[in-house]
PDB file of C-alpha atoms in Angstrom:
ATOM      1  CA  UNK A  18       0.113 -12.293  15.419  1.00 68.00           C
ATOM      2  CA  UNK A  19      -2.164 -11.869  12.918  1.00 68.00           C
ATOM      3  CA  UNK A  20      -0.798 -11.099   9.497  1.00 93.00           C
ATOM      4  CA  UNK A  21      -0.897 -11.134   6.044  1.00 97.00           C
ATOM      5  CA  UNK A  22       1.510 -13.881   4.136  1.00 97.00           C
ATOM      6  CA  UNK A  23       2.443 -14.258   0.733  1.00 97.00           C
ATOM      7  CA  UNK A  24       4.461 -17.542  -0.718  1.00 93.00           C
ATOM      8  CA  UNK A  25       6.450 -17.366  -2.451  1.00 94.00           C
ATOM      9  CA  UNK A  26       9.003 -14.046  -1.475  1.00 94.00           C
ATOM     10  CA  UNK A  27      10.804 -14.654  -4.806  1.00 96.00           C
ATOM     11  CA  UNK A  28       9.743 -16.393  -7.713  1.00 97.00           C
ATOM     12  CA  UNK A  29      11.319 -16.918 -11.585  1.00 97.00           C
ATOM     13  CA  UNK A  30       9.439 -18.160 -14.225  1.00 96.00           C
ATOM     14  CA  UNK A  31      10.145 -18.299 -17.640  1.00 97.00           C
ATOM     15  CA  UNK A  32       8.694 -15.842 -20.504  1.00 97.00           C
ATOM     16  CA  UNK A  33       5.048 -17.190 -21.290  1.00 96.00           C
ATOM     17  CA  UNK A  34       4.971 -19.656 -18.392  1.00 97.00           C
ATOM     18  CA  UNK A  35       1.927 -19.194 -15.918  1.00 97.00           C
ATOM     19  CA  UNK A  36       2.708 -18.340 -12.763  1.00 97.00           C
ATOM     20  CA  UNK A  37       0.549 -18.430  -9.488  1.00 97.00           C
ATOM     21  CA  UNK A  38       1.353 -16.179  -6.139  1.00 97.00           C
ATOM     22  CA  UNK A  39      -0.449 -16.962  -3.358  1.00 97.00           C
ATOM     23  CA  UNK A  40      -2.116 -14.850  -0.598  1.00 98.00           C
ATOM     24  CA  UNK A  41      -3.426 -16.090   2.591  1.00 97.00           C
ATOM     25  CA  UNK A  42      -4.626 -13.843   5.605  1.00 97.00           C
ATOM     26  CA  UNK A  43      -5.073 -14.104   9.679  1.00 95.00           C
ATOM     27  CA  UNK A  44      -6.942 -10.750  10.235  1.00 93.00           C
ATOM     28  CA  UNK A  45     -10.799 -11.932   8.862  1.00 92.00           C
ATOM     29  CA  UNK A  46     -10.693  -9.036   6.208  1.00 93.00           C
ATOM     30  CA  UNK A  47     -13.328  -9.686   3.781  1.00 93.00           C
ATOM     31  CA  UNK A  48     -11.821  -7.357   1.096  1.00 94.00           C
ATOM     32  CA  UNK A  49      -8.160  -8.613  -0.555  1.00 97.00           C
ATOM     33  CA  UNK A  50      -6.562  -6.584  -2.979  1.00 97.00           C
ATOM     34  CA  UNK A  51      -3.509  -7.509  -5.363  1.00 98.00           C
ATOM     35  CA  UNK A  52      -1.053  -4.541  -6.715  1.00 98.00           C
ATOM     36  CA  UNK A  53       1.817  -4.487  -8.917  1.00 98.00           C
ATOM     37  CA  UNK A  54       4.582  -1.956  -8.158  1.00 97.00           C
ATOM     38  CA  UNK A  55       7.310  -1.677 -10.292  1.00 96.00           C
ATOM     39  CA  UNK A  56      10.881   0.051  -9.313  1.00 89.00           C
ATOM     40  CA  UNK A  57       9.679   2.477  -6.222  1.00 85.00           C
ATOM     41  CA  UNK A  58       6.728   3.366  -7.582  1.00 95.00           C
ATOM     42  CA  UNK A  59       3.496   3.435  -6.516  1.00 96.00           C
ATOM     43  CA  UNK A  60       1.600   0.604  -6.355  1.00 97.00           C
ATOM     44  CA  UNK A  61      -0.891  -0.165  -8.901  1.00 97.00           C
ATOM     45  CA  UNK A  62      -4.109  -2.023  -8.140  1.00 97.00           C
ATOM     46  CA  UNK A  63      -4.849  -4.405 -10.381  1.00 97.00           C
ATOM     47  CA  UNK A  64      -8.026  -6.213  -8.660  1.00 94.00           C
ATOM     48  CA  UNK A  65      -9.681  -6.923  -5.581  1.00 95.00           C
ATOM     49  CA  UNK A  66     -12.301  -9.178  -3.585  1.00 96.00           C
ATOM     50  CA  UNK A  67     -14.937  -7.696  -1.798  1.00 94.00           C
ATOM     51  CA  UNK A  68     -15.931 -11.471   0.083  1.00 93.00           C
ATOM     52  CA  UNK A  69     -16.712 -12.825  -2.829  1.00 94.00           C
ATOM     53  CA  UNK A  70     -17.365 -10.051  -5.239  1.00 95.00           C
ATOM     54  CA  UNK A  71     -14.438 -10.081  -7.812  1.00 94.00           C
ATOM     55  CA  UNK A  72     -13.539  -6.569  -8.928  1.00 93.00           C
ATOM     56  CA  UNK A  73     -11.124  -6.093 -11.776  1.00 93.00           C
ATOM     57  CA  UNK A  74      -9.645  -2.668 -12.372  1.00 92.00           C
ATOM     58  CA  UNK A  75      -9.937  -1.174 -15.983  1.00 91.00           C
ATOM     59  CA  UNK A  76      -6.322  -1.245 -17.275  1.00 93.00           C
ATOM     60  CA  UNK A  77      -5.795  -4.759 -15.437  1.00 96.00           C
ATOM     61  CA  UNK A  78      -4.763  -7.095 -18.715  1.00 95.00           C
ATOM     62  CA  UNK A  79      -6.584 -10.316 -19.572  1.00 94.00           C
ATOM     63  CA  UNK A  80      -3.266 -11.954 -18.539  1.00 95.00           C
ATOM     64  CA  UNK A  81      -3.939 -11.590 -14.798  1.00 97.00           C
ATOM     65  CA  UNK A  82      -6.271 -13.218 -13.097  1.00 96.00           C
ATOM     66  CA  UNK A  83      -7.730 -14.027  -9.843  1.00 97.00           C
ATOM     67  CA  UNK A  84      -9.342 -16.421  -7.212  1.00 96.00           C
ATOM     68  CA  UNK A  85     -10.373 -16.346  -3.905  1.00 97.00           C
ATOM     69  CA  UNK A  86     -11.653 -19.812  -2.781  1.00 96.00           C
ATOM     70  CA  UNK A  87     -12.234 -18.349   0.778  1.00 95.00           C
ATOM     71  CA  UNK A  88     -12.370 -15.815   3.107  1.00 95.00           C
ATOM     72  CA  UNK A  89      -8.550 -16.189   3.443  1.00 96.00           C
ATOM     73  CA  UNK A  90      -6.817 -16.878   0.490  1.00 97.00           C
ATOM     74  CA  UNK A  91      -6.299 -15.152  -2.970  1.00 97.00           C
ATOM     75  CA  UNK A  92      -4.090 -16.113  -5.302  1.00 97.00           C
ATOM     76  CA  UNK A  93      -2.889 -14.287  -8.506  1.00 98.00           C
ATOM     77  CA  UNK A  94      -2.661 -16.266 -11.855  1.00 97.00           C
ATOM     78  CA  UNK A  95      -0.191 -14.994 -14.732  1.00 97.00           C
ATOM     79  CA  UNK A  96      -1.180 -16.878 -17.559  1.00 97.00           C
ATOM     80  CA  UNK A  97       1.663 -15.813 -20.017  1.00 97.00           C
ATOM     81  CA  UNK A  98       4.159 -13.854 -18.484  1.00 97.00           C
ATOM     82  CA  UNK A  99       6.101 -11.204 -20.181  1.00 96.00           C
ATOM     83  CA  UNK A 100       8.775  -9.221 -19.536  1.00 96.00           C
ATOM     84  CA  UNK A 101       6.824  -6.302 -18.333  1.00 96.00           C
ATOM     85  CA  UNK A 102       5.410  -8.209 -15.927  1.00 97.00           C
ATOM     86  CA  UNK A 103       8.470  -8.377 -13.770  1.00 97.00           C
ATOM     87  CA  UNK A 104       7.131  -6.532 -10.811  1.00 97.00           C
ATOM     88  CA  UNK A 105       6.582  -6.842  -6.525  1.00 96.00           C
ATOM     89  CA  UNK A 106       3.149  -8.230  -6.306  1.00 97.00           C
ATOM     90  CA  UNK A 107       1.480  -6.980  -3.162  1.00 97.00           C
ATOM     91  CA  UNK A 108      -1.372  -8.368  -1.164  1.00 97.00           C
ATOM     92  CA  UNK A 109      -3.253  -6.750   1.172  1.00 97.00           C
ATOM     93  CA  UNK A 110      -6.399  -6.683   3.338  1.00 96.00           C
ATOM     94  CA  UNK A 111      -9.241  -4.377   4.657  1.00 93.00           C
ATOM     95  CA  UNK A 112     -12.231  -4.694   6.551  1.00 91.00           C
ATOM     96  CA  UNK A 113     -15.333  -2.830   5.160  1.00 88.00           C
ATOM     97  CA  UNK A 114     -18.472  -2.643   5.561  1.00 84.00           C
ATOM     98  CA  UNK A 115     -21.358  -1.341   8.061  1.00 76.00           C
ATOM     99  CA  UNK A 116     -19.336  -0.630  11.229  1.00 73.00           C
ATOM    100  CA  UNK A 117     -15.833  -1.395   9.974  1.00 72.00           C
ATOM    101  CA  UNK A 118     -13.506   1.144  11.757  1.00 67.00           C
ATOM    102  CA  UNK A 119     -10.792  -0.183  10.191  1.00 75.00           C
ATOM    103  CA  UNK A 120      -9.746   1.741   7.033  1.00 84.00           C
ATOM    104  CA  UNK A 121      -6.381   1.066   6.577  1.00 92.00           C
ATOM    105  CA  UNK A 122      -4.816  -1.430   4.572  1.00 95.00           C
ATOM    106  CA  UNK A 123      -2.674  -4.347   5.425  1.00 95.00           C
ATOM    107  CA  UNK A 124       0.288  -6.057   3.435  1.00 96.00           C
ATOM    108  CA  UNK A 125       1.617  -8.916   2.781  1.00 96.00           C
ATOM    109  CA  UNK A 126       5.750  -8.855   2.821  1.00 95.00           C
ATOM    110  CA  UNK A 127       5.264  -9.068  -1.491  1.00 95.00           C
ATOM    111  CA  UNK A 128       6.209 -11.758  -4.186  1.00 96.00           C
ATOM    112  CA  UNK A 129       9.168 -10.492  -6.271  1.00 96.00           C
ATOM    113  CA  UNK A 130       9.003 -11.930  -9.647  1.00 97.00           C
ATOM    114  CA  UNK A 131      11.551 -12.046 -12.309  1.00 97.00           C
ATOM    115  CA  UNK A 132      10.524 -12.985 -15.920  1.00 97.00           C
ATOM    116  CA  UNK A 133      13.310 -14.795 -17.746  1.00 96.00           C
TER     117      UNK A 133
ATOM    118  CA  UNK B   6     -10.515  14.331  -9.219  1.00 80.00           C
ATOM    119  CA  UNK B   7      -8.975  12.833  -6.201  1.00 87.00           C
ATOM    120  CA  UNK B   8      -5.351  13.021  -5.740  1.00 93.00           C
ATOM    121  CA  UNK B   9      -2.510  12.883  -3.619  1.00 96.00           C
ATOM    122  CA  UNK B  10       0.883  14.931  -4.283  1.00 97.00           C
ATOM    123  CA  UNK B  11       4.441  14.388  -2.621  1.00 98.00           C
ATOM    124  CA  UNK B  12       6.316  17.114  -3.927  1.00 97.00           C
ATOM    125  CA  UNK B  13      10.134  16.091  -3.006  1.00 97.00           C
ATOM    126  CA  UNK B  14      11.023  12.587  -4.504  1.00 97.00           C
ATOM    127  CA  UNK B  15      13.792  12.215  -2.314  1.00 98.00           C
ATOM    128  CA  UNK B  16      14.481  13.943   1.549  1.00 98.00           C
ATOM    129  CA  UNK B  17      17.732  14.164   3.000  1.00 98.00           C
ATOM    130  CA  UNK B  18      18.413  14.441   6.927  1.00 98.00           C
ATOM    131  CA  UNK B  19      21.055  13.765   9.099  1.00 98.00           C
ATOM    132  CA  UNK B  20      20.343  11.410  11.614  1.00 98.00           C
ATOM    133  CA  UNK B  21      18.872  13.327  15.649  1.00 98.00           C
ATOM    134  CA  UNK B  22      17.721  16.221  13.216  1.00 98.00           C
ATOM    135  CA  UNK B  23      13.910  16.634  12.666  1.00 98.00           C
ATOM    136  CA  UNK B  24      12.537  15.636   9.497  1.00 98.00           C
ATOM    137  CA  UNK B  25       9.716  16.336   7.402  1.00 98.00           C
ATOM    138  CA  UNK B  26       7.674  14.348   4.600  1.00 98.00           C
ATOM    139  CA  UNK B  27       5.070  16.267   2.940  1.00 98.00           C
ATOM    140  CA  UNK B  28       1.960  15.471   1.311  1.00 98.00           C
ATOM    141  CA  UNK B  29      -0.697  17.115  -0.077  1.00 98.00           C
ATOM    142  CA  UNK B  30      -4.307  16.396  -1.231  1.00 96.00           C
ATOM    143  CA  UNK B  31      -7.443  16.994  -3.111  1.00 94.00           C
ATOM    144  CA  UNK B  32     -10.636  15.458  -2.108  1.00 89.00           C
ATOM    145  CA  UNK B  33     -14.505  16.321  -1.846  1.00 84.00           C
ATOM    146  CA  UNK B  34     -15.630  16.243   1.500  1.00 83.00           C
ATOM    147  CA  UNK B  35     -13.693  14.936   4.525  1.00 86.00           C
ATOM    148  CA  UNK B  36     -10.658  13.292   3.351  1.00 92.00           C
ATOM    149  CA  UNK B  37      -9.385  10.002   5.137  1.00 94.00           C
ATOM    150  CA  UNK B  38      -5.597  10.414   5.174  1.00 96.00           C
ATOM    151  CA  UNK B  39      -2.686   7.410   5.335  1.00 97.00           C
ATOM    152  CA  UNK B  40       1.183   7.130   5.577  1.00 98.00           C
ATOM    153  CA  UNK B  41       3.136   3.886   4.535  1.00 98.00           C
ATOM    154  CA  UNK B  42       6.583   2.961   5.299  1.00 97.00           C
ATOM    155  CA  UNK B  43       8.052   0.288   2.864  1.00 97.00           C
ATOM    156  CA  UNK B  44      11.513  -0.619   3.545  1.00 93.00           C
ATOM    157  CA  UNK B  45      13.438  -2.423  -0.020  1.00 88.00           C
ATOM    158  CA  UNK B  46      12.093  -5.700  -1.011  1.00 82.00           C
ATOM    159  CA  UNK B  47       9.554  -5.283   2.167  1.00 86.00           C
ATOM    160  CA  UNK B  48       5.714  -5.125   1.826  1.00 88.00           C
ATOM    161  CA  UNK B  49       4.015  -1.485   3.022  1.00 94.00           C
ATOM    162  CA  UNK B  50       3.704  -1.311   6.591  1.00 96.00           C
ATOM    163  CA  UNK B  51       0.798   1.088   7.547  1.00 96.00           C
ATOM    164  CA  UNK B  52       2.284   4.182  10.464  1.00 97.00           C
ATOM    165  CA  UNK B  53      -1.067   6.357  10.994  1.00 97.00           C
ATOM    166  CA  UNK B  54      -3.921   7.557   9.653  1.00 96.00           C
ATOM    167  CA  UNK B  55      -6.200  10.625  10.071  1.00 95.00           C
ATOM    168  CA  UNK B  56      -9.943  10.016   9.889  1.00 92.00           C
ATOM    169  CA  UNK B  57     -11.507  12.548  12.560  1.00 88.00           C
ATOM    170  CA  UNK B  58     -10.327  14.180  15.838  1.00 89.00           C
ATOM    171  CA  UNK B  59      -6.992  15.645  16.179  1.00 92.00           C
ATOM    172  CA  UNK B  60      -5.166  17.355  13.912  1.00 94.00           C
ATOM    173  CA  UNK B  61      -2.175  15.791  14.925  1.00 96.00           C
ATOM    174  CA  UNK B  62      -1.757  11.856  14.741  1.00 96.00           C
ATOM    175  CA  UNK B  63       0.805   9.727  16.432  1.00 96.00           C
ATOM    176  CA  UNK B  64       1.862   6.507  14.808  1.00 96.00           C
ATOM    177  CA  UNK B  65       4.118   3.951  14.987  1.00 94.00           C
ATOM    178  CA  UNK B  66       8.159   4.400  15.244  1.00 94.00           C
ATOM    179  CA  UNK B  67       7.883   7.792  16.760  1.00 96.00           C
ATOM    180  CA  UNK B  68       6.145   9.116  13.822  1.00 97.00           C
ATOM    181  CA  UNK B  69       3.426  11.966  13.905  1.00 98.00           C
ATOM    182  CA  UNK B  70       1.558  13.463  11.404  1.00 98.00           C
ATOM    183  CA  UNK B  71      -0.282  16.859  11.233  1.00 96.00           C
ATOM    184  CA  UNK B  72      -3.392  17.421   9.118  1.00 97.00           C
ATOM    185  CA  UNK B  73      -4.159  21.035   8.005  1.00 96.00           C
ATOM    186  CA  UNK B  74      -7.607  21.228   6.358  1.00 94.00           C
ATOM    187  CA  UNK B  75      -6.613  25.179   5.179  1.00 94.00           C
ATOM    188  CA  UNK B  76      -3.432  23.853   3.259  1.00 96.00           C
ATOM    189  CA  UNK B  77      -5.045  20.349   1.956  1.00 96.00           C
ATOM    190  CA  UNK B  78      -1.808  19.166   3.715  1.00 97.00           C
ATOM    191  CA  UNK B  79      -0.537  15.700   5.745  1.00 98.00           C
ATOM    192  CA  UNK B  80       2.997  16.272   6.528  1.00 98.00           C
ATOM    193  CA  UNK B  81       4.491  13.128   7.852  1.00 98.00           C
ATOM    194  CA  UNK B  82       7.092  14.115  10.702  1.00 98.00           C
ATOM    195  CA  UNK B  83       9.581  12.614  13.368  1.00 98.00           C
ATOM    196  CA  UNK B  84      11.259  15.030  16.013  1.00 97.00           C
ATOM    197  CA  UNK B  85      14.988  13.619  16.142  1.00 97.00           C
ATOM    198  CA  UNK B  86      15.419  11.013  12.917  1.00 97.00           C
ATOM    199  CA  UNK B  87      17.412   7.638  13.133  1.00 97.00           C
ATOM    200  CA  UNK B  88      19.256   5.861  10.513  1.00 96.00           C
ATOM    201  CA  UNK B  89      16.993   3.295  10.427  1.00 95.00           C
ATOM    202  CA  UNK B  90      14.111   5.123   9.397  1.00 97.00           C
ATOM    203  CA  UNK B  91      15.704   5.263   5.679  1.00 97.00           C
ATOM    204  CA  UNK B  92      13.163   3.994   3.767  1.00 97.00           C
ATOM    205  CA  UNK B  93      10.514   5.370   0.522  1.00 98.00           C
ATOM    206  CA  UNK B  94       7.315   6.762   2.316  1.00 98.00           C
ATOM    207  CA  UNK B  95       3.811   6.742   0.668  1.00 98.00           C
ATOM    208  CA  UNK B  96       0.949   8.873   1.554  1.00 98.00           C
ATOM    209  CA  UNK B  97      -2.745   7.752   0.326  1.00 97.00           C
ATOM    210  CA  UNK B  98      -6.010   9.045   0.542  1.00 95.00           C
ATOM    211  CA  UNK B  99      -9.171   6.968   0.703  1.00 91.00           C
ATOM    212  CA  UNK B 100     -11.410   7.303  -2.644  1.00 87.00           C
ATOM    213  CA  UNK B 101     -15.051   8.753  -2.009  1.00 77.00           C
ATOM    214  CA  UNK B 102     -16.860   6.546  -4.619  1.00 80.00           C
ATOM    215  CA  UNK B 103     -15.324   3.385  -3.065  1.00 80.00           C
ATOM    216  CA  UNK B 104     -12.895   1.840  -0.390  1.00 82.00           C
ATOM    217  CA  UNK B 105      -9.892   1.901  -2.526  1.00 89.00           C
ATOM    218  CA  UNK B 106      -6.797   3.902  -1.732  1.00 94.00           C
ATOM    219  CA  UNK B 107      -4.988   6.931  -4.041  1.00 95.00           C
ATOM    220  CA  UNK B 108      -1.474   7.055  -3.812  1.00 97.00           C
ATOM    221  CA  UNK B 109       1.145   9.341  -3.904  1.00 97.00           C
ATOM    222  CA  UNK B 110       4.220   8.405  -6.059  1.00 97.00           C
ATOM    223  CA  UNK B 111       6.356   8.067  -2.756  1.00 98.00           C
ATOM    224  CA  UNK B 112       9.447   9.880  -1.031  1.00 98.00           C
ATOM    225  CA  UNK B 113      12.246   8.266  -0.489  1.00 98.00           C
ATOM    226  CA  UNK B 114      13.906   9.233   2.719  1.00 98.00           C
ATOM    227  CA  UNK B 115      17.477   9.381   3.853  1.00 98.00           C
ATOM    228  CA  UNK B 116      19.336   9.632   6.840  1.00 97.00           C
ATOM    229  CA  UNK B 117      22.602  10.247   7.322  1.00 96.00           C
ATOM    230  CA  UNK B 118      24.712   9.283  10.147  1.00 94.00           C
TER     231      UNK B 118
END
């Protein structure tokens, strides 16, 4: 089936050192997003692809970043984390674009991290 | 501005009675209208969406949802609810100026047996 997988489902890392989460994708979407979402909240976007178009969002700190070295993997770097960066990180996928007719997003099961 | 509302943070319903999870919105033009099931430590799994046609949507696990353009409204609803459908429940509403997705701040559901 085709999906949306993240590696790893649990991570721990130590305050200040950089973490990567990875993203990888079966469904051809040429858009991948990454969100935070904190304790049953909503999730906040922090930046997405459009195929190769990086797109950060305003409030996104410096200490995320992102790559997409093709169409279907992303990963998310944490360069420093910090205790307020213990979150779910979510990947997803869309299709958009002239004749897309797909408009919904698709997610990844999430990377829990813990900062120590 | 765009936004999405879900009034009740938390639902209650005992399980083979009907339930209801609403959602309301404010959008210019023709609003394109999701629901989200995430189940704990579980990504969101997309149920249905409303872009054009019928007012009312089916989806996945026996889920339906009725758009009212009059009341700016997307209930989400199931007739006869099962214990497993416990879960927090997000409704989302494309953005205009680009592809992205507004989100409501979730509902979680309960079912009692």
């Amino acid at each position: 089936d085709a999906m949306v997988i993240q590696n790893p489902r649990y991570q721990v890392t130590q305050f200040g050192k950089p973490v990567t989460l990875s993203c990888s994708q079966t469904l051809n979407h040429n858009v991948m997003y990454w969100y935070q979402q904190k304790s049953s909240q909503a999730p906040k976007l922090l930046f997405h692809y459009y195929d190769k178009d990086f797109n950060n969002e305003a409030d996104t700190p410096d200490n995320f970043q992102s790559r997409r070295p093709n169409t279907s993997f992303c990963f998310l770097d944490i360069r420093s984390p910090g205790l307020g960066d213990a979150a779910m990180y979510l990947c997803a996928t869309s299709r958009e674009g002239a004749g897309s007719s797909v408009y919904e997003q698709y997610f990844g099961p999430g990377t829990r991290l813990t900062v120590t | 501005a765009q936004s999405v509302a879900q009034p009740e943070d938390q639902v209650n319903v005992a399980e083979g009675n009907p339930l209801t999870v609403k959602c309301t919105y404010s959008v210019s033009g023709n609003p394109y209208l999701f629901w989200y099931v995430q189940y704990p430590n579980r990504g969101l799994q997309f149920l249905l969406k409303y872009i054009t046609g019928d007012n009312l949507v089916k989806g996945s696990y026996g889920f339906e949802a009725e758009f009212n353009k009059s009341q700016t409204s997307f209930h989400l609803k199931k007739p006869s609810a099962l214990v497993s459908d416990s879960a927090l429940y997000f409704c989302a509403v494309r953005d205009y100026s680009n592809y992205q997705l507004i989100w409501g701040a979730g509902t979680k559901l309960i079912i009692k047996p």
